[in-house]
C-alpha cells in the first residue's frame, strides 16, 4: 500500500509593512513630486529624526508610536527648506554638526577637499602642523582637520557673526574644538600675526556667479547666507583675494586648497601663477569625477 503524499506546510502570512514605513513611502512620492533631489533618503531621515531613531531602525517603530508631526516635517521639506534646517544637524566626514538659519550647510562634495588636505598635511615633515580655514562657516572643515590630524593647530576665520556663532557651538560640542581657534574677520586680511608660518590654507569660499542666481537650488538660494554663495560676475572675486592671502600666510613649501564650482575647473589653477610665487597648481575631481578644488604650493616669489 502506497503512503499518502506528505502535505506541504501552509504558506506563512506576509508581514504587513509598519505604519511608519507606509508613510515614508507616501512621503517619498510627495518629495519626489516637489523636485527634492534625494526624496527617499530625506523621507527616511525625517522619519528617524521625528521618532528618535536612525534610518536603519525605522521598521522597529511600533505602529502605535507613529508621530503625526512627521507630516509637518515633510511639508517643510516639500517647500524646499533644507533637510538640515529641519533636523538641526549635518553630517560631515566623522562629525555631527549643528546647523540652521544663518550658516552655510556643509555639502558632501567638500569632504573630498578635506580628504586631500588631510593627506597633504600628513605627508609634510611637520610635527605639529599649523592650518588656517578661511570662510569657516559652521566650522566643518576646521573641526574635521583637527579631528583627523590630531597634532594640528587650526584657526578658522569667518566674517559673519551669525555663522560664527554656529561654529562656536560646534567647537564647544566636539572634543577637537579645543584645538580650533575661531576668529571673526575678513578672510582677505586675516591673521597677519601668522604670516609666513602656516603649513596649509584651506577654504570653501563663495564662488557662484551673480548671473547664476536663478539657477541655484532653492535650498541654497533661499536659505544659505548670500555672502556664502555669490562672488562677483564670474564667481571668482573672493578666490582672487584668497590667492593673495594664502601666499601671505603660508611658509615656503606650504600648500593651499580651495574649493570651486565644477564649471570653474581649469580656471582657478591659473590664478596661482609662477610669477605670483606658486608651483604645482592643479585641479582635482570630486567623487563624481567633476572638477571641484584647486591646489598649489607656495614658493619664493
Short mmCIF file of N, CA, C and O in Angstrom, two decimals, residues 189-297:
data_model
loop_
_atom_site.label_atom_id
_atom_site.label_comp_id
_atom_site.label_asym_id
_atom_site.label_seq_id
_atom_site.Cartn_x
_atom_site.Cartn_y
_atom_site.Cartn_z
N UNK A 189 42.06 89.66 4.82
CA UNK A 189 43.06 90.37 5.62
C UNK A 189 43.36 89.62 6.92
O UNK A 189 43.92 90.18 7.85
N UNK A 190 43.02 88.35 6.96
CA UNK A 190 43.02 87.60 8.21
C UNK A 190 44.42 87.29 8.75
O UNK A 190 45.36 87.09 7.99
N UNK A 191 44.51 87.26 10.05
CA UNK A 191 45.62 86.68 10.81
C UNK A 191 47.01 87.17 10.38
O UNK A 191 47.90 86.36 10.08
N UNK A 192 47.25 88.48 10.37
CA UNK A 192 48.58 88.97 9.99
C UNK A 192 49.67 88.43 10.91
O UNK A 192 50.83 88.31 10.50
N UNK A 193 49.31 88.09 12.16
CA UNK A 193 50.30 87.58 13.10
C UNK A 193 50.83 86.19 12.72
O UNK A 193 51.85 85.74 13.25
N UNK A 194 50.14 85.52 11.79
CA UNK A 194 50.58 84.19 11.36
C UNK A 194 51.27 84.21 9.99
O UNK A 194 51.61 83.15 9.45
N UNK A 195 51.48 85.36 9.43
CA UNK A 195 52.07 85.46 8.09
C UNK A 195 53.40 84.73 8.00
O UNK A 195 54.27 84.87 8.87
N UNK A 196 53.53 83.88 6.97
CA UNK A 196 54.76 83.15 6.73
C UNK A 196 54.96 81.93 7.61
O UNK A 196 56.02 81.30 7.54
N UNK A 197 53.94 81.55 8.39
CA UNK A 197 54.12 80.44 9.33
C UNK A 197 53.21 79.24 9.06
O UNK A 197 53.43 78.17 9.62
N UNK A 198 52.22 79.38 8.22
CA UNK A 198 51.15 78.39 8.09
C UNK A 198 51.57 77.27 7.13
O UNK A 198 52.16 77.52 6.08
N UNK A 199 51.22 76.04 7.49
CA UNK A 199 51.55 74.88 6.65
C UNK A 199 50.49 74.63 5.58
O UNK A 199 50.82 74.19 4.47
N UNK A 200 49.23 74.90 5.92
CA UNK A 200 48.15 74.65 4.96
C UNK A 200 47.06 75.69 5.13
O UNK A 200 46.61 75.95 6.24
N UNK A 201 46.64 76.27 4.02
CA UNK A 201 45.47 77.15 3.98
C UNK A 201 44.40 76.44 3.17
O UNK A 201 44.66 75.94 2.07
N UNK A 202 43.20 76.38 3.72
CA UNK A 202 42.08 75.71 3.06
C UNK A 202 40.86 76.61 3.09
O UNK A 202 40.68 77.38 4.04
N UNK A 203 40.02 76.51 2.07
CA UNK A 203 38.83 77.35 2.05
C UNK A 203 37.76 76.76 1.14
O UNK A 203 38.07 76.23 0.07
N UNK A 204 36.53 76.85 1.61
CA UNK A 204 35.36 76.65 0.76
C UNK A 204 34.66 78.01 0.69
O UNK A 204 33.74 78.28 1.45
N UNK A 205 35.10 78.87 -0.23
CA UNK A 205 34.61 80.25 -0.26
C UNK A 205 33.34 80.36 -1.11
O UNK A 205 32.92 79.40 -1.77
N UNK A 206 32.71 81.54 -1.10
CA UNK A 206 31.64 81.77 -2.08
C UNK A 206 32.23 81.76 -3.49
O UNK A 206 33.29 82.34 -3.71
N UNK A 207 31.53 81.08 -4.43
CA UNK A 207 32.09 81.02 -5.79
C UNK A 207 31.01 80.98 -6.88
O UNK A 207 31.31 80.69 -8.03
N UNK A 208 29.76 81.27 -6.54
CA UNK A 208 28.70 81.24 -7.55
C UNK A 208 28.63 82.60 -8.24
O UNK A 208 28.55 83.63 -7.56
N UNK A 209 28.65 82.64 -9.57
CA UNK A 209 28.49 83.92 -10.28
C UNK A 209 27.12 84.53 -10.01
O UNK A 209 26.11 83.83 -9.91
N UNK A 210 27.06 85.84 -9.88
CA UNK A 210 25.79 86.52 -9.65
C UNK A 210 24.79 86.22 -10.75
O UNK A 210 23.58 86.17 -10.51
N UNK A 211 25.27 85.99 -11.96
CA UNK A 211 24.38 85.72 -13.09
C UNK A 211 23.67 84.37 -12.97
O UNK A 211 22.71 84.10 -13.69
N UNK A 212 24.14 83.51 -12.06
CA UNK A 212 23.56 82.18 -11.90
C UNK A 212 22.51 82.12 -10.80
O UNK A 212 22.05 81.03 -10.45
N UNK A 213 22.12 83.26 -10.26
CA UNK A 213 21.23 83.29 -9.09
C UNK A 213 19.99 82.43 -9.28
O UNK A 213 19.64 81.62 -8.43
N UNK A 214 19.31 82.61 -10.40
CA UNK A 214 18.02 81.92 -10.58
C UNK A 214 18.17 80.43 -10.84
O UNK A 214 17.20 79.69 -10.77
N UNK A 215 19.40 79.98 -11.10
CA UNK A 215 19.62 78.56 -11.36
C UNK A 215 20.07 77.80 -10.11
O UNK A 215 20.23 76.58 -10.17
N UNK A 216 20.27 78.50 -9.02
CA UNK A 216 20.73 77.86 -7.79
C UNK A 216 19.56 77.14 -7.13
O UNK A 216 18.43 77.63 -7.11
N UNK A 217 19.81 75.96 -6.59
CA UNK A 217 18.77 75.18 -5.91
C UNK A 217 18.14 76.02 -4.81
O UNK A 217 18.85 76.73 -4.09
N UNK A 218 16.82 75.94 -4.65
CA UNK A 218 16.15 76.78 -3.64
C UNK A 218 16.64 76.54 -2.23
O UNK A 218 16.62 77.45 -1.40
N UNK A 219 17.09 75.31 -1.92
CA UNK A 219 17.63 75.05 -0.58
C UNK A 219 18.79 75.98 -0.27
O UNK A 219 18.93 76.44 0.88
N UNK A 220 19.64 76.24 -1.25
CA UNK A 220 20.78 77.13 -1.06
C UNK A 220 20.37 78.59 -1.26
O UNK A 220 20.62 79.44 -0.40
N UNK A 221 19.74 78.89 -2.38
CA UNK A 221 19.41 80.28 -2.72
C UNK A 221 18.55 80.96 -1.68
O UNK A 221 18.75 82.13 -1.35
N UNK A 222 17.58 80.23 -1.13
CA UNK A 222 16.60 80.84 -0.23
C UNK A 222 16.94 80.66 1.25
O UNK A 222 16.27 81.25 2.10
N UNK A 223 17.97 79.87 1.56
CA UNK A 223 18.23 79.57 2.98
C UNK A 223 19.68 79.75 3.40
O UNK A 223 19.93 80.10 4.55
N UNK A 224 20.64 79.49 2.53
CA UNK A 224 22.03 79.73 2.89
C UNK A 224 22.30 81.24 2.85
O UNK A 224 21.68 81.97 2.07
N UNK A 225 23.23 81.73 3.68
CA UNK A 225 23.58 83.15 3.62
C UNK A 225 24.09 83.53 2.23
O UNK A 225 24.91 82.82 1.64
N UNK A 226 23.61 84.65 1.72
CA UNK A 226 24.01 85.08 0.37
C UNK A 226 25.51 85.29 0.28
O UNK A 226 26.13 84.99 -0.75
N UNK A 227 26.12 85.81 1.35
CA UNK A 227 27.56 86.08 1.29
C UNK A 227 28.38 84.80 1.26
O UNK A 227 29.57 84.83 0.94
N UNK A 228 27.76 83.66 1.56
CA UNK A 228 28.46 82.38 1.48
C UNK A 228 28.33 81.75 0.10
O UNK A 228 28.94 80.71 -0.16
N UNK A 229 27.53 82.36 -0.78
CA UNK A 229 27.24 81.77 -2.08
C UNK A 229 27.86 82.53 -3.24
O UNK A 229 28.53 81.94 -4.09
N UNK A 230 27.62 83.83 -3.32
CA UNK A 230 27.89 84.60 -4.53
C UNK A 230 29.16 85.43 -4.42
O UNK A 230 29.48 85.96 -3.35
N UNK A 231 29.87 85.54 -5.56
CA UNK A 231 31.16 86.23 -5.54
C UNK A 231 31.46 86.87 -6.89
O UNK A 231 32.31 86.39 -7.65
N UNK A 232 30.74 87.93 -7.20
CA UNK A 232 31.02 88.68 -8.42
C UNK A 232 30.45 88.06 -9.68
O UNK A 232 29.79 87.02 -9.64
N UNK A 233 30.71 88.71 -10.79
CA UNK A 233 30.11 88.30 -12.06
C UNK A 233 30.57 86.92 -12.52
O UNK A 233 29.81 86.18 -13.13
N UNK A 234 31.81 86.57 -12.24
CA UNK A 234 32.31 85.26 -12.67
C UNK A 234 32.47 84.27 -11.51
O UNK A 234 32.92 83.14 -11.71
N UNK A 235 32.13 84.71 -10.30
CA UNK A 235 32.22 83.84 -9.14
C UNK A 235 33.60 83.72 -8.53
O UNK A 235 33.78 83.00 -7.55
N UNK A 236 34.57 84.43 -9.08
CA UNK A 236 35.95 84.25 -8.65
C UNK A 236 36.52 85.41 -7.83
O UNK A 236 37.71 85.40 -7.48
N UNK A 237 35.70 86.40 -7.51
CA UNK A 237 36.23 87.58 -6.81
C UNK A 237 36.90 87.21 -5.49
O UNK A 237 38.02 87.64 -5.21
N UNK A 238 36.24 86.42 -4.66
CA UNK A 238 36.83 86.07 -3.37
C UNK A 238 38.05 85.17 -3.56
O UNK A 238 39.06 85.34 -2.87
N UNK A 239 37.98 84.25 -4.49
CA UNK A 239 39.11 83.35 -4.70
C UNK A 239 40.35 84.14 -5.14
O UNK A 239 41.47 83.82 -4.72
N UNK A 240 40.17 85.17 -5.95
CA UNK A 240 41.31 86.01 -6.32
C UNK A 240 41.95 86.62 -5.08
O UNK A 240 43.18 86.68 -4.96
N UNK A 241 41.12 87.08 -4.16
CA UNK A 241 41.66 87.64 -2.93
C UNK A 241 42.31 86.58 -2.06
O UNK A 241 43.34 86.84 -1.41
N UNK A 242 41.74 85.39 -2.03
CA UNK A 242 42.31 84.32 -1.22
C UNK A 242 43.68 83.89 -1.73
O UNK A 242 44.52 83.44 -0.94
N UNK A 243 43.91 84.01 -3.02
CA UNK A 243 45.23 83.67 -3.56
C UNK A 243 46.29 84.55 -2.90
O UNK A 243 47.35 84.05 -2.48
N UNK A 244 46.01 85.82 -2.74
CA UNK A 244 46.99 86.73 -2.12
C UNK A 244 47.11 86.44 -0.61
O UNK A 244 48.20 86.47 -0.06
N UNK A 245 45.97 86.20 0.04
CA UNK A 245 46.00 85.91 1.48
C UNK A 245 46.78 84.63 1.76
O UNK A 245 47.60 84.56 2.69
N UNK A 246 46.52 83.59 0.96
CA UNK A 246 47.22 82.32 1.16
C UNK A 246 48.72 82.49 0.99
O UNK A 246 49.50 81.93 1.77
N UNK A 247 49.13 83.25 -0.02
CA UNK A 247 50.57 83.44 -0.23
C UNK A 247 51.19 84.16 0.95
O UNK A 247 52.32 83.83 1.36
N UNK A 248 50.48 85.11 1.52
CA UNK A 248 51.00 85.83 2.69
C UNK A 248 51.11 84.92 3.91
O UNK A 248 52.08 84.98 4.67
N UNK A 249 50.12 84.07 4.13
CA UNK A 249 50.09 83.25 5.33
C UNK A 249 51.05 82.07 5.28
O UNK A 249 51.63 81.68 6.30
N UNK A 250 51.21 81.48 4.11
CA UNK A 250 51.95 80.22 4.02
C UNK A 250 53.45 80.41 4.16
O UNK A 250 54.03 81.39 3.70
N UNK A 251 54.09 79.42 4.76
CA UNK A 251 55.54 79.33 4.75
C UNK A 251 55.99 78.84 3.39
O UNK A 251 55.17 78.35 2.59
N UNK A 252 57.27 78.92 3.12
CA UNK A 252 57.80 78.35 1.88
C UNK A 252 57.53 76.85 1.86
O UNK A 252 57.83 76.13 2.82
N UNK A 253 56.90 76.36 0.80
CA UNK A 253 56.55 74.95 0.70
C UNK A 253 55.17 74.61 1.22
O UNK A 253 54.70 73.47 1.07
N UNK A 254 54.50 75.57 1.85
CA UNK A 254 53.14 75.33 2.34
C UNK A 254 52.15 75.19 1.19
O UNK A 254 52.41 75.62 0.07
N UNK A 255 51.00 74.60 1.49
CA UNK A 255 50.02 74.27 0.46
C UNK A 255 48.72 75.05 0.68
O UNK A 255 48.31 75.31 1.81
N UNK A 256 48.04 75.34 -0.43
CA UNK A 256 46.71 75.92 -0.40
C UNK A 256 45.76 74.99 -1.15
O UNK A 256 46.14 74.38 -2.15
N UNK A 257 44.53 74.85 -0.63
CA UNK A 257 43.49 74.09 -1.32
C UNK A 257 42.19 74.88 -1.23
O UNK A 257 41.78 75.28 -0.14
N UNK A 258 41.58 75.13 -2.38
CA UNK A 258 40.38 75.96 -2.45
C UNK A 258 39.32 75.26 -3.29
O UNK A 258 39.56 74.87 -4.44
N UNK A 259 38.14 75.12 -2.70
CA UNK A 259 37.01 74.54 -3.44
C UNK A 259 36.48 75.55 -4.45
O UNK A 259 36.52 76.77 -4.23
N UNK A 260 35.92 75.03 -5.55
CA UNK A 260 35.29 75.89 -6.56
C UNK A 260 34.17 75.13 -7.23
O UNK A 260 33.98 73.93 -7.00
N UNK A 261 33.41 75.81 -8.06
CA UNK A 261 32.32 75.17 -8.78
C UNK A 261 32.87 74.25 -9.86
O UNK A 261 33.96 74.47 -10.40
N UNK A 262 32.09 73.21 -10.20
CA UNK A 262 32.58 72.29 -11.23
C UNK A 262 32.71 72.96 -12.59
O UNK A 262 33.49 72.53 -13.43
N UNK A 263 31.97 74.05 -12.80
CA UNK A 263 32.08 74.80 -14.07
C UNK A 263 33.33 75.67 -14.11
O UNK A 263 33.65 76.24 -15.15
N UNK A 264 34.05 75.78 -12.99
CA UNK A 264 35.25 76.62 -12.94
C UNK A 264 36.53 75.79 -13.02
O UNK A 264 37.62 76.31 -12.80
N UNK A 265 36.37 74.50 -13.34
CA UNK A 265 37.52 73.65 -13.49
C UNK A 265 38.46 74.19 -14.56
O UNK A 265 38.05 74.56 -15.65
N UNK A 266 39.73 74.28 -14.25
CA UNK A 266 40.72 74.82 -15.17
C UNK A 266 40.94 76.31 -15.03
O UNK A 266 41.99 76.82 -15.42
N UNK A 267 39.98 77.02 -14.45
CA UNK A 267 40.11 78.48 -14.30
C UNK A 267 40.89 78.84 -13.04
O UNK A 267 41.76 79.71 -13.07
N UNK A 268 40.57 78.18 -11.94
CA UNK A 268 41.17 78.56 -10.66
C UNK A 268 42.67 78.31 -10.61
O UNK A 268 43.43 79.17 -10.13
N UNK A 269 43.18 77.16 -11.09
CA UNK A 269 44.64 76.98 -11.02
C UNK A 269 45.42 78.08 -11.74
O UNK A 269 46.57 78.38 -11.34
N UNK A 270 44.82 78.69 -12.75
CA UNK A 270 45.52 79.75 -13.48
C UNK A 270 45.72 81.00 -12.64
O UNK A 270 46.54 81.86 -12.97
N UNK A 271 45.00 81.10 -11.51
CA UNK A 271 45.20 82.25 -10.62
C UNK A 271 46.46 82.08 -9.77
O UNK A 271 46.96 83.06 -9.20
N UNK A 272 46.97 80.85 -9.67
CA UNK A 272 48.15 80.56 -8.86
C UNK A 272 49.36 80.40 -9.77
O UNK A 272 49.78 79.29 -10.11
N UNK A 273 49.91 81.54 -10.19
CA UNK A 273 50.93 81.56 -11.23
C UNK A 273 52.34 81.46 -10.64
O UNK A 273 52.57 81.75 -9.46
N UNK A 274 53.29 81.07 -11.48
CA UNK A 274 54.69 81.05 -11.06
C UNK A 274 55.17 82.45 -10.74
O UNK A 274 55.90 82.65 -9.76
N UNK A 275 54.74 83.44 -11.53
CA UNK A 275 55.14 84.81 -11.26
C UNK A 275 54.60 85.29 -9.92
O UNK A 275 55.19 86.17 -9.28
N UNK A 276 53.47 84.71 -9.49
CA UNK A 276 52.88 85.09 -8.22
C UNK A 276 53.46 84.33 -7.04
O UNK A 276 53.03 84.54 -5.89
N UNK A 277 54.43 83.45 -7.28
CA UNK A 277 55.07 82.73 -6.17
C UNK A 277 54.46 81.38 -5.89
O UNK A 277 54.50 80.90 -4.75
N UNK A 278 53.96 80.71 -6.95
CA UNK A 278 53.31 79.41 -6.77
C UNK A 278 53.94 78.37 -7.70
O UNK A 278 54.47 78.70 -8.76
N UNK A 279 53.80 77.12 -7.28
CA UNK A 279 54.22 75.99 -8.11
C UNK A 279 53.20 74.87 -7.97
O UNK A 279 52.40 74.85 -7.02
N UNK A 280 53.21 73.97 -8.92
CA UNK A 280 52.39 72.76 -8.88
C UNK A 280 50.88 73.05 -8.80
O UNK A 280 50.12 72.28 -8.20
N UNK A 281 50.43 74.14 -9.38
CA UNK A 281 49.00 74.45 -9.38
C UNK A 281 48.25 73.39 -10.19
O UNK A 281 48.67 73.03 -11.30
N UNK A 282 47.17 72.87 -9.62
CA UNK A 282 46.45 71.78 -10.28
C UNK A 282 45.00 71.76 -9.82
O UNK A 282 44.65 72.27 -8.76
N UNK A 283 44.17 71.15 -10.66
CA UNK A 283 42.77 70.93 -10.32
C UNK A 283 42.57 69.47 -9.95
O UNK A 283 43.31 68.59 -10.40
N UNK A 284 41.52 69.21 -9.14
CA UNK A 284 41.25 67.85 -8.68
C UNK A 284 39.75 67.57 -8.76
O UNK A 284 38.93 68.46 -8.49
N UNK A 285 39.38 66.33 -9.06
CA UNK A 285 37.95 65.97 -9.15
C UNK A 285 37.38 65.56 -7.79
O UNK A 285 38.11 65.15 -6.89
N UNK A 286 36.04 65.66 -7.68
CA UNK A 286 35.38 65.12 -6.50
C UNK A 286 35.01 63.66 -6.77
O UNK A 286 35.44 63.06 -7.77
N UNK A 287 34.21 63.07 -5.89
CA UNK A 287 33.88 61.65 -6.02
C UNK A 287 33.03 61.36 -7.25
O UNK A 287 32.94 60.21 -7.69
N UNK A 288 32.41 62.39 -7.81
CA UNK A 288 31.63 62.23 -9.04
C UNK A 288 32.44 62.58 -10.28
O UNK A 288 31.89 62.74 -11.37
N UNK A 289 33.77 62.71 -10.09
CA UNK A 289 34.71 63.00 -11.17
C UNK A 289 34.46 64.35 -11.83
O UNK A 289 34.74 64.55 -13.00
N UNK A 290 33.94 65.30 -11.04
CA UNK A 290 33.77 66.67 -11.52
C UNK A 290 34.86 67.53 -10.91
O UNK A 290 35.19 67.36 -9.74
N UNK A 291 35.44 68.47 -11.68
CA UNK A 291 36.47 69.33 -11.10
C UNK A 291 35.91 70.09 -9.90
O UNK A 291 34.88 70.75 -10.00
N UNK A 292 36.57 69.99 -8.74
CA UNK A 292 35.97 70.50 -7.51
C UNK A 292 36.88 71.41 -6.70
O UNK A 292 36.41 72.30 -6.01
N UNK A 293 38.23 71.22 -6.79
CA UNK A 293 39.09 72.08 -5.98
C UNK A 293 40.46 72.20 -6.61
O UNK A 293 40.91 71.32 -7.35
N UNK A 294 41.10 73.32 -6.32
CA UNK A 294 42.43 73.61 -6.85
C UNK A 294 43.44 73.64 -5.72
O UNK A 294 43.11 74.02 -4.59
N UNK A 295 44.66 73.25 -6.02
CA UNK A 295 45.73 73.26 -5.04
C UNK A 295 46.98 73.89 -5.64
O UNK A 295 47.15 73.91 -6.87
N UNK A 296 47.84 74.40 -4.78
CA UNK A 296 49.12 74.96 -5.23
C UNK A 296 50.08 74.98 -4.04
O UNK A 296 49.67 74.93 -2.88
N UNK A 297 51.38 75.07 -4.36
CA UNK A 297 52.43 75.10 -3.35
C UNK A 297 53.13 76.45 -3.41
O UNK A 297 53.49 76.94 -4.49
#
